[in-house]
Coordinates of C-alpha atoms in Angstrom, one line a residue:
Chain A
M1 CA 0.0 0.0 0.0
I2 CA 2.2 2.7 -1.3
Q3 CA 0.5 6.1 -1.5
L4 CA 1.3 9.8 -1.3
K5 CA 4.0 10.6 1.3
T6 CA 5.0 6.9 1.8
L7 CA 8.8 6.7 2.5
L8 CA 10.5 3.8 0.7
N9 CA 13.9 2.4 0.8
C10 CA 15.8 2.6 -2.5
I11 CA 17.7 -0.7 -2.9
D12 CA 19.6 -0.1 -6.1
N13 CA 22.9 1.6 -6.5
S14 CA 21.7 4.8 -8.1
G15 CA 22.7 6.7 -5.0
A16 CA 19.3 7.3 -3.4
T17 CA 18.6 5.6 -0.1
I18 CA 15.2 6.9 1.0
V19 CA 12.6 8.2 -1.4
E20 CA 9.1 9.6 -0.9
C21 CA 6.2 8.6 -3.1
V22 CA 4.4 11.6 -4.6
R23 CA 2.2 9.9 -7.2
N24 CA 0.9 6.5 -8.2
M25 CA 0.9 6.0 -11.9
G26 CA -2.2 4.6 -13.6
M27 CA -5.1 6.1 -11.5
K28 CA -4.5 3.8 -8.6
R29 CA -5.2 4.4 -5.0
H30 CA -2.4 2.2 -3.6
G31 CA 0.7 0.9 -5.2
G32 CA 1.7 -2.8 -4.9
V33 CA 4.7 -4.8 -6.0
G34 CA 5.6 -4.1 -9.6
D35 CA 3.6 -0.8 -9.8
R36 CA 5.2 2.4 -11.1
I37 CA 5.3 5.5 -8.9
I38 CA 6.9 8.9 -9.0
V39 CA 9.2 9.7 -6.1
V40 CA 11.2 12.5 -4.6
V41 CA 14.7 11.5 -3.4
Q42 CA 14.8 12.4 0.3
K43 CA 18.2 11.1 1.2
A44 CA 21.1 10.3 -1.1
R45 CA 24.5 8.8 -0.4
S46 CA 27.0 11.5 0.1
M47 CA 29.0 12.0 -3.1
G48 CA 32.3 13.5 -2.0
D49 CA 32.8 11.0 0.9
S50 CA 33.7 8.0 -1.2
G51 CA 37.3 7.3 -0.4
P52 CA 39.7 5.2 -2.4
G53 CA 38.5 2.1 -0.6
N54 CA 34.8 2.2 -1.4
T55 CA 34.7 3.8 -4.8
T56 CA 33.2 0.6 -6.2
A57 CA 30.5 0.6 -3.6
T58 CA 29.1 3.9 -4.6
G59 CA 29.8 3.4 -8.2
G60 CA 31.8 6.5 -8.7
A61 CA 29.3 9.4 -8.9
N62 CA 25.7 9.2 -7.7
K63 CA 23.2 9.3 -10.5
V64 CA 20.6 11.1 -8.4
R65 CA 20.7 13.9 -5.9
R66 CA 18.5 14.9 -3.0
G67 CA 15.3 16.6 -4.2
D68 CA 15.3 14.9 -7.6
I69 CA 12.0 13.7 -9.0
R70 CA 12.2 10.2 -10.5
H71 CA 10.1 7.3 -11.6
A72 CA 10.4 4.1 -9.6
I73 CA 9.2 0.5 -9.4
I74 CA 7.9 -0.9 -6.2
V75 CA 9.8 -4.2 -5.4
R76 CA 8.7 -5.0 -1.8
T77 CA 5.7 -4.0 0.3
R78 CA 5.1 -4.4 3.9
K79 CA 1.4 -5.0 3.4
K80 CA 0.6 -8.6 2.7
Y81 CA -0.9 -9.5 -0.6
Q82 CA -2.2 -12.7 -2.1
R83 CA -0.9 -14.4 -5.2
K84 CA -2.7 -16.3 -7.8
D85 CA -1.7 -19.6 -6.3
G86 CA -3.2 -18.7 -2.9
M87 CA 0.1 -17.9 -1.2
V88 CA 0.0 -14.8 1.0
V89 CA 3.3 -12.9 1.1
R90 CA 4.6 -10.1 3.3
F91 CA 8.0 -8.4 3.2
D92 CA 10.0 -6.6 5.9
D93 CA 9.8 -3.1 4.4
N94 CA 8.6 -1.0 1.5
A95 CA 11.3 -0.8 -1.1
C96 CA 11.7 0.4 -4.7
A97 CA 14.2 0.7 -7.5
L98 CA 14.6 3.9 -9.6
I99 CA 14.0 3.9 -13.3
G100 CA 14.3 6.4 -16.1
K101 CA 11.3 7.7 -18.0
N102 CA 11.7 5.0 -20.6
G103 CA 11.6 2.3 -18.0
D104 CA 15.2 1.3 -17.8
P105 CA 16.7 1.0 -14.3
I106 CA 19.0 3.9 -13.3
G107 CA 21.1 1.7 -11.0
T108 CA 23.2 -1.2 -12.2
R109 CA 22.8 -3.4 -9.2
I110 CA 20.0 -4.3 -6.8
N111 CA 20.6 -5.5 -3.2
G112 CA 18.2 -7.7 -1.5
V113 CA 15.0 -9.6 -2.4
V114 CA 12.3 -8.4 -4.8
G115 CA 8.9 -9.7 -5.3
A116 CA 8.2 -12.2 -8.1
E117 CA 5.3 -10.1 -9.3
L118 CA 7.8 -8.0 -11.4
R119 CA 7.8 -10.8 -14.0
E120 CA 4.0 -10.5 -14.6
K121 CA 4.3 -6.7 -14.7
Q122 CA 7.0 -6.9 -17.5
Q123 CA 9.8 -5.6 -15.3
S124 CA 12.2 -8.3 -16.1
K125 CA 15.2 -5.9 -16.3
I126 CA 14.9 -5.2 -12.6
L127 CA 14.2 -8.8 -11.9
S128 CA 17.4 -9.8 -13.6
L129 CA 19.4 -7.2 -11.7
A130 CA 18.2 -8.5 -8.4
S131 CA 20.2 -11.1 -6.6
M132 CA 17.1 -13.1 -5.6
H133 CA 13.3 -12.9 -6.0
V134 CA 10.6 -14.5 -3.8
Chain B
M1 CA 2.9 -25.9 -4.9
R2 CA 3.8 -28.0 -1.9
V3 CA 2.8 -28.6 1.6
E4 CA 5.3 -26.7 3.8
T5 CA 5.8 -27.1 7.5
C6 CA 5.0 -24.2 9.7
Y7 CA 8.1 -22.4 10.9
F8 CA 6.7 -21.9 14.4
C9 CA 4.6 -25.0 15.3
S10 CA 5.7 -27.5 12.6
R11 CA 2.2 -28.2 11.5
P12 CA 1.7 -28.6 7.7
Q13 CA 1.0 -25.4 5.9
Y14 CA -1.4 -26.3 3.0
P15 CA -1.6 -24.1 -0.1
S16 CA -3.7 -21.0 0.4
K17 CA -3.5 -21.3 4.2
G18 CA -1.4 -19.1 6.5
I19 CA 1.1 -16.5 5.5
T20 CA 4.7 -16.3 4.2
F21 CA 7.0 -13.7 5.6
V22 CA 10.1 -12.9 3.6
R23 CA 13.0 -11.3 5.5
N24 CA 15.2 -8.8 3.7
D25 CA 18.0 -11.3 3.4
G26 CA 15.7 -13.6 1.5
K27 CA 14.8 -16.2 4.1
K28 CA 11.3 -17.4 4.0
F29 CA 9.2 -18.0 7.1
M30 CA 6.0 -20.0 6.6
F31 CA 3.2 -19.8 9.1
C32 CA 0.3 -22.2 9.1
R33 CA -2.1 -19.7 10.8
S34 CA -2.3 -16.2 12.2
K35 CA -1.6 -17.6 15.7
C36 CA 1.9 -18.6 14.7
H37 CA 2.5 -15.4 12.7
K38 CA 1.4 -13.3 15.7
N39 CA 3.6 -15.2 18.1
F40 CA 6.5 -14.8 15.7
K41 CA 5.9 -11.1 15.5
M42 CA 5.9 -11.0 19.3
K43 CA 9.4 -12.5 19.0
R44 CA 8.5 -15.6 21.1
N45 CA 10.7 -18.6 21.2
P46 CA 8.9 -21.7 19.8
R47 CA 11.0 -23.8 22.1
K48 CA 9.5 -22.2 25.2
L49 CA 5.8 -22.5 24.1
K50 CA 4.2 -25.8 25.1
W51 CA 2.0 -26.1 22.1
T52 CA 4.7 -26.2 19.5
K53 CA 6.5 -29.3 18.2
A54 CA 9.8 -27.7 18.9
F55 CA 9.0 -27.6 22.6
R56 CA 7.8 -31.2 22.7
K57 CA 10.9 -32.4 21.0
S58 CA 13.3 -30.4 23.1
V59 CA 11.7 -31.7 26.3
G60 CA 11.7 -35.3 25.2
K61 CA 8.0 -35.8 24.8
E62 CA 8.4 -37.0 21.2
M63 CA 10.7 -39.2 19.2
T64 CA 13.7 -37.3 17.9
V65 CA 16.1 -40.0 16.9
D66 CA 14.4 -42.5 14.6
S67 CA 15.0 -43.8 11.1
T68 CA 11.4 -43.2 10.2
L69 CA 11.8 -39.5 10.7
T70 CA 14.6 -39.2 8.1
F71 CA 12.2 -40.0 5.2
A72 CA 10.6 -36.6 5.5
A73 CA 13.8 -34.8 4.5
R74 CA 13.8 -32.6 1.4
R75 CA 15.8 -33.9 -1.5
N76 CA 17.0 -31.6 -4.2
I77 CA 17.5 -34.3 -6.8
P78 CA 15.0 -34.2 -9.6
V79 CA 13.6 -37.6 -10.5
R80 CA 12.0 -38.4 -13.8
Y81 CA 8.4 -39.5 -13.6
N82 CA 8.0 -43.3 -13.5
R83 CA 4.7 -45.1 -12.9
D84 CA 6.3 -48.0 -11.0
L85 CA 8.4 -45.7 -8.9
V86 CA 5.3 -43.7 -7.8
S87 CA 3.4 -46.9 -6.9
T88 CA 6.3 -48.3 -4.9
T89 CA 6.8 -44.9 -3.2
L90 CA 3.2 -44.8 -2.2
K91 CA 3.4 -48.3 -0.7
A92 CA 6.6 -47.4 1.1
M93 CA 5.0 -44.3 2.5
Q94 CA 2.1 -46.3 3.9
R95 CA 4.4 -48.8 5.4
V96 CA 6.7 -46.2 6.9
S97 CA 3.7 -44.4 8.5
E98 CA 2.6 -47.7 10.0
I99 CA 6.0 -48.4 11.5
K100 CA 6.2 -44.8 12.8
A101 CA 2.8 -45.1 14.5
K102 CA 3.9 -48.3 16.2
R103 CA 7.2 -46.9 17.4
E104 CA 5.4 -43.8 18.7
R105 CA 3.1 -45.9 20.7
V106 CA 6.0 -47.8 22.2
F107 CA 7.8 -44.5 22.9
Y108 CA 4.7 -43.2 24.7
K109 CA 4.4 -46.4 26.7
N110 CA 8.0 -46.2 27.8
R111 CA 7.6 -42.6 28.7
M112 CA 4.6 -43.3 30.8
A113 CA 5.9 -46.5 32.4
G114 CA 6.4 -46.2 36.1
N115 CA 4.1 -43.3 36.4
K116 CA 1.8 -45.1 39.0
E117 CA 4.7 -46.0 41.2
R118 CA 6.1 -42.5 41.1
E119 CA 2.7 -41.0 42.0
K120 CA 2.3 -43.5 44.8
A121 CA 5.7 -42.7 46.2
A122 CA 5.0 -39.0 46.0
N123 CA 1.7 -39.5 47.9
R124 CA 3.4 -41.6 50.5
K125 CA 6.1 -38.9 50.9
L126 CA 3.4 -36.2 51.3
V127 CA 1.7 -38.1 54.0
A128 CA 4.9 -38.9 55.8
E129 CA 6.0 -35.2 55.7
N130 CA 2.7 -33.9 57.0
E131 CA 1.8 -36.6 59.5
H132 CA 1.3 -34.0 62.3
L133 CA -1.8 -32.7 60.5
L134 CA -3.6 -36.1 60.8
P135 CA -6.3 -36.4 63.5
R136 CA -4.7 -37.7 66.7
V137 CA -6.2 -41.0 68.0
R138 CA -5.3 -41.9 71.6
A139 CA -4.8 -45.5 72.5
S140 CA -7.6 -45.3 75.1
E141 CA -10.0 -43.9 72.4
R142 CA -9.2 -46.7 70.1
M143 CA -9.8 -49.2 72.8
A144 CA -13.1 -47.7 73.6
K145 CA -14.2 -47.8 70.0
E146 CA -13.4 -51.4 69.8
T147 CA -15.4 -52.2 72.9
V148 CA -18.5 -50.3 71.8
E149 CA -18.5 -52.0 68.4
E150 CA -18.5 -55.5 69.8
P151 CA -21.6 -55.3 72.0
L152 CA -23.5 -53.5 69.2
E153 CA -23.0 -56.5 67.0
T154 CA -24.3 -58.8 69.6
E155 CA -27.3 -56.6 70.6
A156 CA -28.3 -55.8 67.0
V157 CA -31.0 -58.4 66.9
E158 CA -32.5 -57.5 70.3
I159 CA -32.8 -53.7 70.0
P160 CA -33.1 -52.5 66.4
A161 CA -34.7 -49.2 67.4
Q162 CA -31.6 -48.1 69.4
K163 CA -29.4 -48.9 66.5
E164 CA -31.5 -46.8 64.1
K165 CA -31.3 -43.8 66.4
K166 CA -27.5 -44.1 66.6
T167 CA -27.1 -44.3 62.9
K168 CA -29.3 -41.2 62.5
R169 CA -27.3 -39.2 64.9
V170 CA -24.1 -40.1 63.0
K171 CA -25.7 -38.8 59.8
Q172 CA -26.8 -35.6 61.5
R173 CA -23.3 -34.9 62.6
L174 CA -22.1 -35.3 59.1
V175 CA -24.6 -33.1 57.4
V176 CA -24.8 -29.8 59.3
G177 CA -27.9 -28.1 57.9
G178 CA -30.0 -31.2 57.1
G179 CA -29.4 -32.9 60.4
V180 CA -31.0 -30.1 62.5
Q181 CA -34.1 -30.1 60.2
E182 CA -34.5 -33.9 60.6
E183 CA -34.5 -33.5 64.3
M184 CA -37.2 -30.8 64.2
D185 CA -39.4 -33.1 62.1
V186 CA -39.1 -35.9 64.5
D187 CA -40.1 -33.6 67.4

């Protein structure tokens, strides 16, 4: 149940850590896993702090800054939802991955689990970036 | 789709029942019902709750070491479908469950063996420890009782009325409220 003002964790390496939902795409009241939303980056990883040791971790420069408005795909929701096969799934937090306007992910890596609903919603690019999906 | 075991109570979680919680590191927790899910959210330890299988196993109320229990293990080797194999597997499953039931019965009997003796010993001990609470009977009183009882037996035929009265009185003493009323009626 992602709606206006919901804070989500950003789990890709685009540079954003916490984003706030400002709009659900597609005339929906709440967003679920695989839905597209518009977010404002509330917190981004600091750009200048990356020392010689962890340049790979931040991926050089951040692709987004604080205050940026971006599109994103929801990958986990805390609210439980039922799948077609009857299984009811709940995740630990609300999380998303940033995408460009054409639908390509901004980050190059995704940490953590994502919901398997992304396959049905034609978001296989994010699914392939993710290390695991449940 | 498969029948999973509940993470909390080890009951089977049938499809469409219960809830699956996915932690951020990807570990899945299956729960058979909301009771188990709620207890998990309360961070309770299933080993400390008496209604879970984990508790019963940890306290020794159920078999833990047995060859019949190893059949339920998950095998990650894909097997090609074979009609004969399925039929033999089904037969084997039945047989294994039979053996398991028998062994469980034996286990239960062994666990309960000697319960009566233990209870008796405990009762004896209780009485021995609290002997000072028992009603004191003096030797003279005991003697008197014996002497009263003997003539009653002999005179029983001669004076039945007296005996009736005596028995009535005993009853009255036992029943406090009713005894008084009976006396009133007689008067």
